[in-house]
Short mmCIF file of C-alpha atoms and ligand atoms in Angstrom, two decimals:
data_model
loop_
_atom_site.label_atom_id
_atom_site.label_comp_id
_atom_site.label_asym_id
_atom_site.label_seq_id
_atom_site.Cartn_x
_atom_site.Cartn_y
_atom_site.Cartn_z
CA UNK A 1 3.26 -27.89 0.69
CA UNK A 2 2.31 -24.57 -1.06
CA UNK A 3 3.92 -22.62 1.62
CA UNK A 4 7.06 -24.74 1.79
CA UNK A 5 7.58 -24.01 -2.03
CA UNK A 6 6.82 -20.33 -1.61
CA UNK A 7 9.74 -20.36 1.16
CA UNK A 8 11.99 -22.07 -1.31
CA UNK A 9 11.38 -19.40 -4.04
CA UNK A 10 11.92 -16.44 -1.44
CA UNK A 11 15.54 -18.41 -0.29
CA UNK A 12 16.60 -18.61 -3.87
CA UNK A 13 15.74 -14.73 -4.60
CA UNK A 14 18.92 -12.28 -4.25
CA UNK A 15 18.62 -9.82 -1.42
CA UNK A 16 17.92 -7.05 -3.82
CA UNK A 17 14.99 -8.47 -5.43
CA UNK A 18 13.22 -9.17 -1.82
CA UNK A 19 13.69 -5.38 -1.72
CA UNK A 20 11.86 -4.68 -5.00
CA UNK A 21 9.30 -6.93 -4.33
CA UNK A 22 8.18 -5.62 -1.18
CA UNK A 23 8.42 -2.09 -2.21
CA UNK A 24 8.47 -0.28 -5.45
CA UNK A 25 10.57 -0.72 -7.95
CA UNK A 26 12.94 2.06 -9.33
CA UNK A 27 16.07 3.08 -9.81
CA UNK A 28 17.14 6.68 -8.56
CA UNK A 29 18.26 7.84 -4.52
CA UNK A 30 17.22 10.72 -2.75
CA UNK A 31 19.51 13.32 -1.36
CA UNK A 32 21.01 13.30 1.96
CA UNK A 33 19.66 16.72 3.47
CA UNK A 34 15.90 15.38 3.98
CA UNK A 35 15.76 16.19 7.87
CA UNK A 36 12.76 18.24 7.72
CA UNK A 37 10.18 17.11 9.61
CA UNK A 38 6.15 18.00 8.76
CA UNK A 39 4.15 18.35 11.80
CA UNK A 40 1.13 15.86 11.99
CA UNK A 41 -1.81 18.09 11.11
CA UNK A 42 -5.28 17.26 10.53
CA UNK A 43 -6.36 17.62 7.15
CA UNK A 44 -7.44 20.73 5.67
CA UNK A 45 -10.90 21.07 4.16
CA UNK A 46 -11.38 19.89 0.45
CA UNK A 47 -9.21 22.34 -1.45
CA UNK A 48 -7.09 20.68 -3.47
CA UNK A 49 -5.60 22.68 -6.51
CA UNK A 50 -2.82 22.85 -8.81
CA UNK A 51 -1.16 26.45 -9.56
CA UNK A 52 0.88 24.60 -11.93
CA UNK A 53 -0.74 23.76 -15.54
CA UNK A 54 1.76 20.88 -16.59
CA UNK A 55 1.43 18.04 -19.25
CA UNK A 56 4.65 16.56 -17.78
CA UNK A 57 5.98 16.58 -14.66
CA UNK A 58 9.21 18.17 -15.28
CA UNK A 59 7.73 21.28 -17.22
CA UNK A 60 7.28 23.61 -14.03
CA UNK A 61 5.57 26.66 -15.14
CA UNK A 62 4.96 27.60 -11.47
CA UNK A 63 7.24 28.05 -8.61
CA UNK A 64 4.73 26.29 -6.50
CA UNK A 65 2.28 23.58 -5.88
CA UNK A 66 -0.65 23.71 -3.87
CA UNK A 67 -1.49 20.77 -1.92
CA UNK A 68 -4.72 20.55 0.33
CA UNK A 69 -4.77 24.54 0.61
CA UNK A 70 -0.70 24.83 1.09
CA UNK A 71 1.74 26.10 -1.38
CA UNK A 72 5.03 24.35 -1.88
CA UNK A 73 7.92 25.43 -3.52
CA UNK A 74 8.84 22.99 -6.61
CA UNK A 75 12.05 21.99 -7.56
CA UNK A 76 13.32 19.72 -9.89
CA UNK A 77 11.86 16.99 -7.72
CA UNK A 78 8.49 18.01 -8.43
CA UNK A 79 6.59 15.12 -10.07
CA UNK A 80 3.18 14.73 -8.79
CA UNK A 81 0.48 15.41 -11.72
CA UNK A 82 -2.92 17.17 -11.50
CA UNK A 83 -4.70 13.66 -11.54
CA UNK A 84 -2.95 12.51 -8.67
CA UNK A 85 -3.11 15.97 -6.45
CA UNK A 86 -6.96 15.84 -7.08
CA UNK A 87 -7.21 12.36 -5.48
CA UNK A 88 -5.77 14.11 -2.26
CA UNK A 89 -9.00 15.82 -1.42
CA UNK A 90 -11.24 13.02 -2.26
CA UNK A 91 -11.45 11.60 1.45
CA UNK A 92 -12.99 8.24 0.73
CA UNK A 93 -12.53 7.39 4.33
CA UNK A 94 -14.58 10.11 5.83
CA UNK A 95 -17.79 9.20 3.64
CA UNK A 96 -19.78 6.85 5.72
CA UNK A 97 -21.40 4.98 2.97
CA UNK A 98 -17.90 4.33 1.20
CA UNK A 99 -16.88 0.51 1.48
CA UNK A 100 -13.28 1.76 2.50
CA UNK A 101 -14.77 3.82 5.40
CA UNK A 102 -16.90 0.91 6.61
CA UNK A 103 -14.03 -1.62 6.53
CA UNK A 104 -11.84 0.83 8.40
CA UNK A 105 -14.44 1.54 11.25
CA UNK A 106 -14.60 -2.49 11.19
CA UNK A 107 -11.30 -2.82 11.82
CA UNK A 108 -11.15 0.19 14.32
CA UNK A 109 -13.67 -1.72 16.15
CA UNK A 110 -11.38 -4.95 16.18
CA UNK A 111 -9.09 -3.04 18.07
CA UNK A 112 -10.56 -1.25 20.57
CA UNK A 113 -7.62 -0.65 22.99
CA UNK A 114 -5.65 1.15 20.39
CA UNK A 115 -5.78 4.87 19.42
CA UNK A 116 -7.22 5.45 16.28
CA UNK A 117 -5.90 8.09 13.76
CA UNK A 118 -7.62 8.54 10.14
CA UNK A 119 -6.93 12.51 9.35
CA UNK A 120 -3.11 12.71 9.13
CA UNK A 121 -1.87 14.67 6.38
CA UNK A 122 -0.84 13.05 3.47
CA UNK A 123 1.82 15.20 2.72
CA UNK A 124 4.95 14.12 4.50
CA UNK A 125 8.64 14.84 4.81
CA UNK A 126 11.17 12.64 3.13
CA UNK A 127 12.39 11.74 6.82
CA UNK A 128 9.03 10.80 7.90
CA UNK A 129 8.59 8.49 4.86
CA UNK A 130 12.22 6.94 4.39
CA UNK A 131 14.93 8.28 6.86
CA UNK A 132 13.10 7.59 10.03
CA UNK A 133 12.35 4.34 9.05
CA UNK A 134 16.20 3.36 7.81
CA UNK A 135 15.48 3.05 4.59
CA UNK A 136 19.39 3.13 3.00
CA UNK A 137 19.90 6.02 0.94
CA UNK A 138 20.07 4.14 -2.46
CA UNK A 139 16.82 2.36 -1.99
CA UNK A 140 14.67 2.05 -4.72
CA UNK A 141 11.47 2.97 -3.30
CA UNK A 142 13.22 6.68 -2.40
CA UNK A 143 13.19 7.38 -6.47
CA UNK A 144 11.56 9.46 -8.41
CA UNK A 145 9.94 6.96 -10.62
CA UNK A 146 8.29 5.44 -7.61
CA UNK A 147 7.52 7.87 -5.38
CA UNK A 148 5.46 11.20 -6.24
CA UNK A 149 7.35 14.47 -4.66
CA UNK A 150 5.82 17.74 -4.15
CA UNK A 151 9.76 18.79 -3.99
CA UNK A 152 13.12 16.97 -2.59
CA UNK A 153 12.30 17.13 1.28
CA UNK A 154 8.60 16.93 0.84
CA UNK A 155 6.17 14.28 -0.63
CA UNK A 156 2.77 12.37 -0.70
CA UNK A 157 3.46 9.53 1.72
CA UNK A 158 4.17 6.19 0.06
CA UNK A 159 2.78 3.94 2.84
CA UNK A 160 1.24 4.51 6.69
CA UNK A 161 4.56 3.58 8.40
CA UNK A 162 5.82 7.19 7.19
CA UNK A 163 3.78 8.30 10.63
CA UNK A 164 5.63 5.48 13.27
CA UNK A 165 8.19 7.27 14.90
CA UNK A 166 6.21 10.51 14.73
CA UNK A 167 3.23 8.95 16.75
CA UNK A 168 5.62 7.09 18.92
CA UNK A 169 7.93 10.43 19.85
CA UNK A 170 4.82 12.32 20.44
CA UNK A 171 3.49 9.60 22.79
CA UNK A 172 7.22 9.46 24.66
CA UNK A 173 6.89 13.14 25.12
CA UNK A 174 3.24 13.83 25.43
CA UNK A 175 2.62 15.63 22.63
CA UNK A 176 -0.86 16.82 23.27
CA UNK A 177 -1.75 18.54 19.66
CA UNK A 178 -0.73 15.04 18.00
CA UNK A 179 -2.21 12.62 20.50
CA UNK A 180 -5.63 14.65 20.34
CA UNK A 181 -5.92 13.95 16.85
CA UNK A 182 -6.69 10.21 17.50
CA UNK A 183 -10.41 9.81 16.96
CA UNK A 184 -10.88 8.00 20.62
CA UNK A 185 -8.20 10.14 22.27
CA UNK A 186 -10.35 10.11 25.31
CA UNK A 187 -10.33 6.17 25.46
CA UNK A 188 -6.93 5.98 24.71
CA UNK A 189 -4.72 8.76 25.77
CA UNK A 190 -0.87 8.37 25.18
CA UNK A 191 -1.55 5.02 24.18
CA UNK A 192 1.37 3.00 23.03
CA UNK A 193 -0.75 1.14 20.54
CA UNK A 194 -2.20 2.96 17.49
CA UNK A 195 -3.77 2.49 14.31
CA UNK A 196 -3.46 4.90 11.35
CA UNK A 197 -5.83 4.72 8.53
CA UNK A 198 -4.96 6.99 5.36
CA UNK A 199 -4.22 7.01 1.70
CA UNK A 200 -1.02 6.56 0.50
CA UNK A 201 0.29 7.40 -3.32
CA UNK A 202 3.07 5.37 -5.29
CA UNK A 203 3.84 5.44 -9.09
CA UNK A 204 3.00 1.76 -9.40
CA UNK A 205 1.91 -0.58 -12.08
CA UNK A 206 -1.80 -0.42 -13.40
CA UNK A 207 -4.14 -3.36 -13.36
CA UNK A 208 -7.29 -4.66 -11.09
CA UNK A 209 -5.26 -4.88 -7.82
CA UNK A 210 -3.14 -1.93 -8.15
CA UNK A 211 -3.99 1.92 -8.09
CA UNK A 212 -1.30 4.76 -7.67
CA UNK A 213 -3.71 6.12 -4.57
CA UNK A 214 -4.63 3.83 -2.16
CA UNK A 215 -5.44 3.49 1.59
CA UNK A 216 -3.40 1.69 4.23
CA UNK A 217 -4.18 0.65 7.96
CA UNK A 218 -1.02 0.84 10.00
CA UNK A 219 -1.05 -0.95 13.44
CA UNK A 220 1.59 -0.58 15.89
CA UNK A 221 1.69 -2.59 19.00
CA UNK A 222 4.41 -2.00 21.73
CA UNK A 223 4.83 -3.66 25.06
CA UNK A 224 7.49 -2.83 28.03
CA UNK A 225 10.07 -5.21 28.48
CA UNK A 226 9.28 -5.91 31.99
CA UNK A 227 5.80 -6.87 30.83
CA UNK A 228 7.10 -9.31 28.14
CA UNK A 229 9.32 -10.90 30.88
CA UNK A 230 6.18 -11.37 33.13
CA UNK A 231 4.03 -12.80 30.29
CA UNK A 232 6.71 -15.15 29.31
CA UNK A 233 7.53 -16.26 33.07
CA UNK A 234 3.45 -17.12 33.05
CA UNK A 235 3.49 -19.08 30.04
CA UNK A 236 3.23 -22.64 29.95
CA UNK A 237 6.24 -24.72 28.61
CA UNK A 238 3.79 -25.93 26.10
CA UNK A 239 3.07 -22.54 24.76
CA UNK A 240 6.88 -21.53 25.08
CA UNK A 241 8.00 -24.43 23.16
CA UNK A 242 5.27 -23.80 19.89
CA UNK A 243 7.06 -22.57 17.13
CA UNK A 244 7.03 -18.78 16.21
CA UNK A 245 5.13 -19.54 12.72
CA UNK A 246 2.11 -20.31 14.31
CA UNK A 247 0.06 -23.17 14.11
CA UNK A 248 -2.03 -23.41 11.05
CA UNK A 249 -5.48 -21.95 11.31
CA UNK A 250 -8.58 -23.91 9.87
CA UNK A 251 -12.33 -22.89 10.07
CA UNK A 252 -14.97 -22.52 7.76
CA UNK A 253 -14.01 -19.56 5.99
CA UNK A 254 -10.16 -19.62 6.61
CA UNK A 255 -7.69 -21.88 5.80
CA UNK A 256 -4.28 -20.47 7.04
CA UNK A 257 -1.17 -22.07 6.12
CA UNK A 258 2.26 -20.54 7.99
CA UNK A 259 5.43 -22.67 7.55
CA UNK A 260 7.78 -19.78 8.13
CA UNK A 261 10.40 -19.94 10.70
CA UNK A 262 12.64 -17.23 12.23
CA UNK A 263 16.20 -17.86 11.46
CA UNK A 264 19.11 -16.69 8.87
CA UNK A 265 16.84 -15.60 6.17
CA UNK A 266 14.18 -13.61 8.54
CA UNK A 267 16.34 -12.75 11.24
CA UNK A 268 15.75 -11.76 14.59
CA UNK A 269 17.42 -8.59 15.52
CA UNK A 270 20.51 -8.93 18.42
CA UNK A 271 18.86 -6.19 20.42
CA UNK A 272 16.13 -8.94 21.08
CA UNK A 273 16.03 -12.14 23.11
CA UNK A 274 14.62 -15.39 21.04
CA UNK A 275 11.98 -15.32 23.91
CA UNK A 276 10.52 -11.87 23.28
CA UNK A 277 10.59 -12.59 19.62
CA UNK A 278 8.73 -15.61 20.03
CA UNK A 279 6.06 -13.52 22.41
CA UNK A 280 5.98 -10.60 19.98
CA UNK A 281 5.50 -13.00 16.90
CA UNK A 282 2.82 -14.92 18.37
CA UNK A 283 1.05 -11.69 19.58
CA UNK A 284 1.14 -10.36 16.26
CA UNK A 285 -0.08 -13.09 14.26
CA UNK A 286 -2.87 -14.10 16.47
CA UNK A 287 -4.13 -10.35 16.27
CA UNK A 288 -3.70 -10.32 12.50
CA UNK A 289 -4.94 -14.04 12.05
CA UNK A 290 -8.17 -13.00 14.13
CA UNK A 291 -8.79 -9.67 12.14
CA UNK A 292 -8.25 -11.22 8.85
CA UNK A 293 -10.76 -14.51 9.79
CA UNK A 294 -13.38 -11.67 10.84
CA UNK A 295 -13.19 -10.13 7.59
CA UNK A 296 -13.58 -13.35 5.78
CA UNK A 297 -16.18 -14.70 7.97
CA UNK A 298 -18.24 -11.52 7.29
CA UNK A 299 -17.53 -11.54 3.44
CA UNK A 300 -19.14 -15.18 3.40
CA UNK A 301 -21.91 -14.24 5.18
CA UNK A 302 -22.61 -11.25 2.92
CA UNK A 303 -22.11 -13.85 0.09
CA UNK A 304 -24.48 -16.30 1.10
CA UNK A 305 -27.36 -13.61 1.85
CA UNK A 306 -26.86 -12.87 -1.31
CA UNK A 307 -27.22 -16.20 -2.59
CA UNK A 308 -23.99 -16.29 -4.32
CA UNK A 309 -22.62 -19.31 -2.12
CA UNK A 310 -24.43 -22.24 -0.42
CA UNK A 311 -24.78 -21.90 3.38
CA UNK A 312 -24.07 -25.25 4.01
CA UNK A 313 -20.70 -25.41 2.27
CA UNK A 314 -18.20 -26.34 5.11
CA UNK A 315 -15.17 -25.97 2.83
CA UNK A 316 -12.60 -23.35 3.42
CA UNK A 317 -13.46 -20.65 0.69
CA UNK A 318 -10.46 -18.56 1.22
CA UNK A 319 -6.70 -20.21 1.32
CA UNK A 320 -4.62 -17.82 3.04
CA UNK A 321 -0.69 -18.18 3.43
CA UNK A 322 2.05 -16.19 5.45
CA UNK A 323 5.32 -15.46 3.47
CA UNK A 324 8.88 -14.39 4.45
CA UNK A 325 9.20 -10.69 3.29
CA UNK A 326 11.95 -7.84 3.74
CA UNK A 327 11.13 -4.39 5.03
CA UNK A 328 13.99 -1.86 6.16
CA UNK A 329 11.82 -1.29 9.41
CA UNK A 330 11.02 -4.47 10.73
CA UNK A 331 12.67 -8.29 11.40
CA UNK A 332 11.78 -10.61 10.68
CA UNK A 333 9.38 -9.69 8.54
CA UNK A 334 6.40 -11.04 6.73
CA UNK A 335 3.32 -11.00 3.90
CA UNK A 336 0.27 -12.48 4.16
CA UNK A 337 -1.79 -13.58 0.92
CA UNK A 338 -5.21 -14.68 0.21
CA UNK A 339 -6.45 -16.76 -2.66
CA UNK A 340 -9.07 -14.59 -4.39
CA UNK A 341 -10.58 -15.04 -7.79
CA UNK A 342 -7.81 -17.55 -8.66
CA UNK A 343 -4.91 -15.38 -7.85
CA UNK A 344 -2.62 -14.82 -4.69
CA UNK A 345 -3.64 -11.34 -3.33
CA UNK A 346 -1.08 -9.66 -1.18
CA UNK A 347 -2.70 -8.15 1.75
CA UNK A 348 -0.41 -6.82 4.00
CA UNK A 349 3.40 -6.52 5.62
CA UNK A 350 4.31 -6.87 8.96
CA UNK A 351 7.17 -7.72 11.64
CA UNK A 352 8.83 -6.83 14.74
CA UNK A 353 9.94 -3.28 14.91
CA UNK A 354 13.22 -2.30 14.48
CA UNK A 355 14.51 -1.54 17.87
CA UNK A 356 16.07 1.65 16.72
CA UNK A 357 12.81 3.18 16.03
CA UNK A 358 11.80 2.76 19.82
CA UNK A 359 14.76 3.86 20.71
CA UNK A 360 14.65 6.86 18.91
CA UNK A 361 11.32 7.47 19.98
CA UNK A 362 12.39 7.61 23.68
CA UNK A 363 11.14 4.28 24.39
CA UNK A 364 14.26 1.99 24.83
CA UNK A 365 12.47 -0.14 27.36
CA UNK A 366 9.76 -0.97 24.82
CA UNK A 367 9.38 -3.82 22.28
CA UNK A 368 6.77 -4.06 19.22
CA UNK A 369 5.28 -5.06 16.65
CA UNK A 370 4.07 -3.59 13.29
CA UNK A 371 1.35 -4.35 10.36
CA UNK A 372 0.06 -2.21 7.25
CA UNK A 373 -2.66 -3.65 5.60
CA UNK A 374 -3.97 -2.55 1.71
CA UNK A 375 -7.31 -1.35 2.57
CA UNK A 376 -8.72 -1.96 -1.00
CA UNK A 377 -7.21 -5.49 -0.88
CA UNK A 378 -9.04 -6.24 2.04
CA UNK A 379 -12.29 -4.65 0.76
CA UNK A 380 -12.12 -6.49 -2.70
CA UNK A 381 -12.47 -9.50 -0.14
CA UNK A 382 -14.97 -8.23 2.09
CA UNK A 383 -17.28 -6.57 -0.46
CA UNK A 384 -16.50 -8.99 -3.65
CA UNK A 385 -15.22 -5.85 -5.49
CA UNK A 386 -13.10 -7.27 -8.42
CA UNK A 387 -11.58 -4.08 -9.63
CA UNK A 388 -9.70 -1.71 -7.51
CA UNK A 389 -10.86 1.36 -9.84
CA UNK A 390 -14.22 0.85 -8.27
CA UNK A 391 -13.27 2.43 -5.26
CA UNK A 392 -12.65 5.71 -6.76
CA UNK A 393 -16.20 5.56 -8.93
CA UNK A 394 -18.98 7.99 -8.18
CA UNK A 395 -21.47 6.07 -10.08
CA UNK A 396 -24.51 5.57 -8.25
CA UNK A 397 -24.82 1.79 -9.43
CA UNK A 398 -21.61 1.60 -7.35
CA UNK A 399 -21.91 4.14 -4.44
CA UNK A 400 -25.63 3.46 -4.07
CA UNK A 401 -25.04 -0.49 -2.68
CA UNK A 402 -23.44 0.34 0.48
CA UNK A 403 -24.58 1.89 3.53
CA UNK A 404 -22.95 2.57 7.09
CA UNK A 405 -22.08 -0.53 9.18
CA UNK A 406 -23.33 -2.89 6.83
CA UNK A 407 -21.34 -5.46 4.73
CA UNK A 408 -23.09 -6.74 1.76
CA UNK A 409 -21.62 -8.41 -1.49
CA UNK A 410 -21.37 -5.91 -4.28
CA UNK A 411 -23.42 -6.76 -7.74
CA UNK A 412 -21.41 -6.00 -10.39
CA UNK A 413 -23.14 -3.94 -12.98
CA UNK A 414 -22.67 -5.17 -16.59
CA UNK A 415 -19.47 -5.41 -17.67
CA UNK A 416 -18.44 -3.19 -20.90
CA UNK A 417 -16.42 -4.56 -23.41
CA UNK A 418 -12.67 -3.84 -23.40
CA UNK A 419 -10.48 -2.74 -26.04
CA UNK A 420 -6.75 -3.50 -26.06
CA UNK A 421 -4.19 -1.15 -28.07
CA UNK A 422 -0.56 -2.04 -28.51
CA UNK A 423 2.16 0.51 -28.35
CA UNK A 424 6.02 -0.42 -29.70
CA UNK A 425 8.80 1.80 -29.34
CA UNK A 426 12.28 2.20 -29.35
CA UNK A 427 14.00 3.51 -26.39
CA UNK A 428 15.94 6.73 -26.06
CA UNK A 429 19.71 6.21 -26.76
CA UNK A 430 20.78 7.67 -23.34
CA UNK A 431 17.78 6.07 -21.93
CA UNK A 432 16.33 6.91 -18.42
CA UNK A 433 13.15 4.97 -19.31
CA UNK A 434 11.17 3.46 -16.45
CA UNK A 435 8.48 1.58 -16.75
CA UNK A 436 6.55 3.82 -14.30
CA UNK A 437 6.83 6.88 -16.47
CA UNK A 438 4.50 5.14 -18.81
CA UNK A 439 1.98 4.04 -16.36
CA UNK A 440 1.43 7.74 -14.90
CA UNK A 441 1.44 8.94 -18.70
CA UNK A 442 -1.54 6.42 -19.56
CA UNK A 443 -3.46 7.32 -16.34
CA UNK A 444 -2.97 11.08 -16.76
CA UNK A 445 -4.20 10.93 -20.51
CA UNK A 446 -6.72 8.03 -20.10
CA UNK A 447 -7.98 8.54 -16.68
CA UNK A 448 -9.76 5.50 -15.34
CA UNK A 449 -10.59 4.39 -18.97
CA UNK A 450 -7.45 2.18 -18.29
CA UNK A 451 -8.32 -1.24 -16.72
CA UNK A 452 -4.22 -2.41 -16.95
CA UNK A 453 -1.34 -1.89 -18.58
CA UNK A 454 1.16 -4.61 -19.46
CA UNK A 455 4.56 -5.29 -21.28
CA UNK A 456 4.23 -7.82 -23.67
CA UNK A 457 7.48 -7.69 -25.73
CA UNK A 458 10.96 -6.37 -25.13
CA UNK A 459 14.15 -6.98 -27.02
CA UNK A 460 17.35 -5.75 -27.68
CA UNK A 461 18.36 -4.80 -31.61
CA UNK A 462 21.48 -7.45 -32.21
CA UNK A 463 23.26 -4.64 -34.43
CA UNK A 464 22.33 -1.11 -33.18
CA UNK A 465 21.98 -2.44 -29.21
CA UNK A 466 19.05 -0.31 -29.17
CA UNK A 467 16.08 -1.51 -27.00
CA UNK A 468 12.60 -1.83 -27.80
CA UNK A 469 9.44 -2.44 -25.78
CA UNK A 470 5.85 -3.07 -26.81
CA UNK A 471 2.98 -2.66 -24.21
CA UNK A 472 -0.62 -3.35 -24.08
CA UNK A 473 -2.92 -0.92 -22.84
CA UNK A 474 -6.05 -2.32 -22.27
CA UNK A 475 -9.28 0.33 -22.06
CA UNK A 476 -12.52 -0.47 -20.49
CA UNK A 477 -14.71 1.69 -18.99
CA UNK A 478 -16.29 0.80 -15.67
CA UNK A 479 -19.85 2.25 -16.17
CA UNK A 480 -20.27 2.98 -20.15
CA UNK A 481 -19.45 1.35 -23.45
CA UNK A 482 -16.57 3.11 -25.28
CA UNK A 483 -16.29 3.17 -29.24
CA UNK A 484 -13.40 1.98 -30.77
CA UNK A 485 -13.13 5.54 -32.53
CA UNK A 486 -13.15 7.56 -29.07
CA UNK A 487 -10.50 4.90 -27.84
CA UNK A 488 -8.37 5.47 -31.00
CA UNK A 489 -8.19 9.23 -30.25
CA UNK A 490 -6.75 8.41 -26.50
CA UNK A 491 -4.35 6.04 -27.91
CA UNK A 492 -3.23 8.61 -30.34
CA UNK A 493 -2.76 11.29 -27.63
CA UNK A 494 -0.91 8.52 -25.55
CA UNK A 495 1.39 7.87 -28.65
CA UNK A 496 1.74 11.52 -29.07
CA UNK A 497 2.80 12.08 -25.74
CA UNK A 498 5.10 9.40 -25.36
CA UNK A 499 7.37 10.69 -27.85
CA UNK A 500 7.31 14.31 -26.49
CA UNK A 501 7.71 13.62 -22.64
CA UNK A 502 9.75 10.11 -22.80
CA UNK A 503 12.03 10.66 -25.95
CA UNK A 504 10.87 7.50 -27.32
CA UNK A 505 10.56 6.38 -31.25
CA UNK A 506 7.62 5.02 -32.05
CA UNK A 507 7.83 2.00 -34.41
C1 FA5 B 608 4.29 -1.50 2.82
O1 FA5 B 608 3.63 -0.25 2.74
C2 FA5 B 608 4.72 -1.40 4.51
N1 FA5 B 608 4.96 0.08 5.29
C3 FA5 B 608 3.78 -2.52 5.31
C4 FA5 B 608 4.39 -2.81 6.53
C5 FA5 B 608 4.10 -1.88 7.71
C6 FA5 B 608 5.54 -3.42 6.85
C7 FA5 B 608 4.28 -2.09 8.95
C8 FA5 B 608 6.14 -3.85 8.35
C9 FA5 B 608 5.69 -3.00 9.48
P1 FA5 B 608 3.77 -2.98 1.08
O2 FA5 B 608 4.81 -2.10 0.06
O3 FA5 B 608 4.09 -4.59 1.06
O4 FA5 B 608 4.24 -2.87 2.32
O5 FA5 B 608 2.45 -2.60 1.01
C10 FA5 B 608 1.63 -2.84 2.08
C11 FA5 B 608 0.02 -3.31 1.57
O6 FA5 B 608 -0.21 -2.43 0.76
C12 FA5 B 608 0.21 -4.73 0.40
O7 FA5 B 608 0.35 -5.94 1.00
C13 FA5 B 608 -0.96 -4.46 -0.47
O8 FA5 B 608 -2.21 -5.26 -0.08
C14 FA5 B 608 -1.22 -3.04 -0.71
N2 FA5 B 608 -0.72 -2.38 -1.67
C15 FA5 B 608 0.34 -2.29 -2.15
N3 FA5 B 608 0.25 -1.24 -3.30
C16 FA5 B 608 -0.57 -1.14 -4.08
C17 FA5 B 608 -1.19 -0.71 -4.80
N4 FA5 B 608 -0.28 0.08 -5.93
N5 FA5 B 608 -2.50 -0.54 -5.01
C18 FA5 B 608 -3.41 -1.11 -3.80
N6 FA5 B 608 -2.87 -1.60 -3.04
C19 FA5 B 608 -1.68 -1.66 -2.79
MG1 MG B 609 4.24 -5.92 -0.52
#
């Protein structure tokens, strides 16, 4: 029922809003000469520094930007602020006690026959991040309002899909230096199936489940067409006839609803036969459902052992639903959502890989599927962490609760009081204002004191035509009490910078 309603909602959404909902919002396009490809390189040791001091991205005082020990020429696309650059060296996935690293290892174990990459540099070319995946030139995700650019041709990857073509091409051409970067390269040499765990960067909204730096787990699985033909031939009639949406799967911890269908609104590609698509979709959803059920089962066991829920409860604790989606590099495409703390939490995107990508990689005789999970979102479910900021905390009350290979329920330390401050302003007449500019400015000024930023009022003056906005900034420290006086000082700085950097007029 729920899924049917959702499907309707999606059908009624115009195509561009689907784009906007599956990627970030934004307006500007990227230049066409973005063909430089960065080599996959193992991450340099922690050496992030910023050679320019900037209070605003556009005020460039130095001509280079240092990212992970490499100096990059800057230009008027450069918009990566110091606080974001500092995160490139945190390497949370390589700290064995960190919940994200524990989760990464757990997923790697779920896919033992895949090659496992977790050290690919976050600095990629615009070609890798967008062009290689078929993003249109005017796709909103390319805009400076949504993406952290190092310069016009170089950026901090916005998703792990940036490595799809590059790794497939390396496999097809036997590029040893790239393939050797897989952690298990001896177990999976030249493997046409791989996982990439990595940090990704996006100018995005601020709330409990969104952070401008987060981690994703990409999964890519390809098959030779011959292998698929054989498998289809072997399948029983009953299996062949089962719908690609997959049966609803229920067990103790997950109640899965999938009412999606492959059709006009979520089409297969002309390069594929209906049987091939049915095979790929079934195989993909099975792998993903199994993995999610594993994670939820461990989450519930951890809750039970911490005494949070009764061990005898047979009800599904986590409703899970599949919904249609759109990505430029898959078709058909889906997202998966889990009901967590009363809200649907989107945990991944996935679909049948666009055949152009495999063709370009030198694998025209293979077909495949791909997924991208948000690791923080899964870790929130697995460890019961309620606020995404906590993953960046070095407070011993957080980090001290986890140890390698162990899944336990996070025990929140006392919640500190929050303090909401509103800021109202008129937009500049020639407005290029974008909401993500506010998000970045607040994050740069107040750091992780900010719990959320929300638009609470928006109107256009009937006579002057001027636009007005009011944002509510919620301040709440994760680890200490803050005084109203302290917040007032931060809020004053936010207001001052909004005038200086965004050209707004405070009301
Ligand atoms: C992607 O990034 C696609 N590359 C996923 C994909 C891969 C599709 C392969 C098809 C094939 P999306 O923008 O929806 O899709 O992000 C994937 C997941 O990252 C989301 O489902 C969510 O779990 C997580 N995520 C997205 N934005 C944030 C954020 N700001 N903070 C934390 N997690 C986020
Ligand atoms: Mg999405």
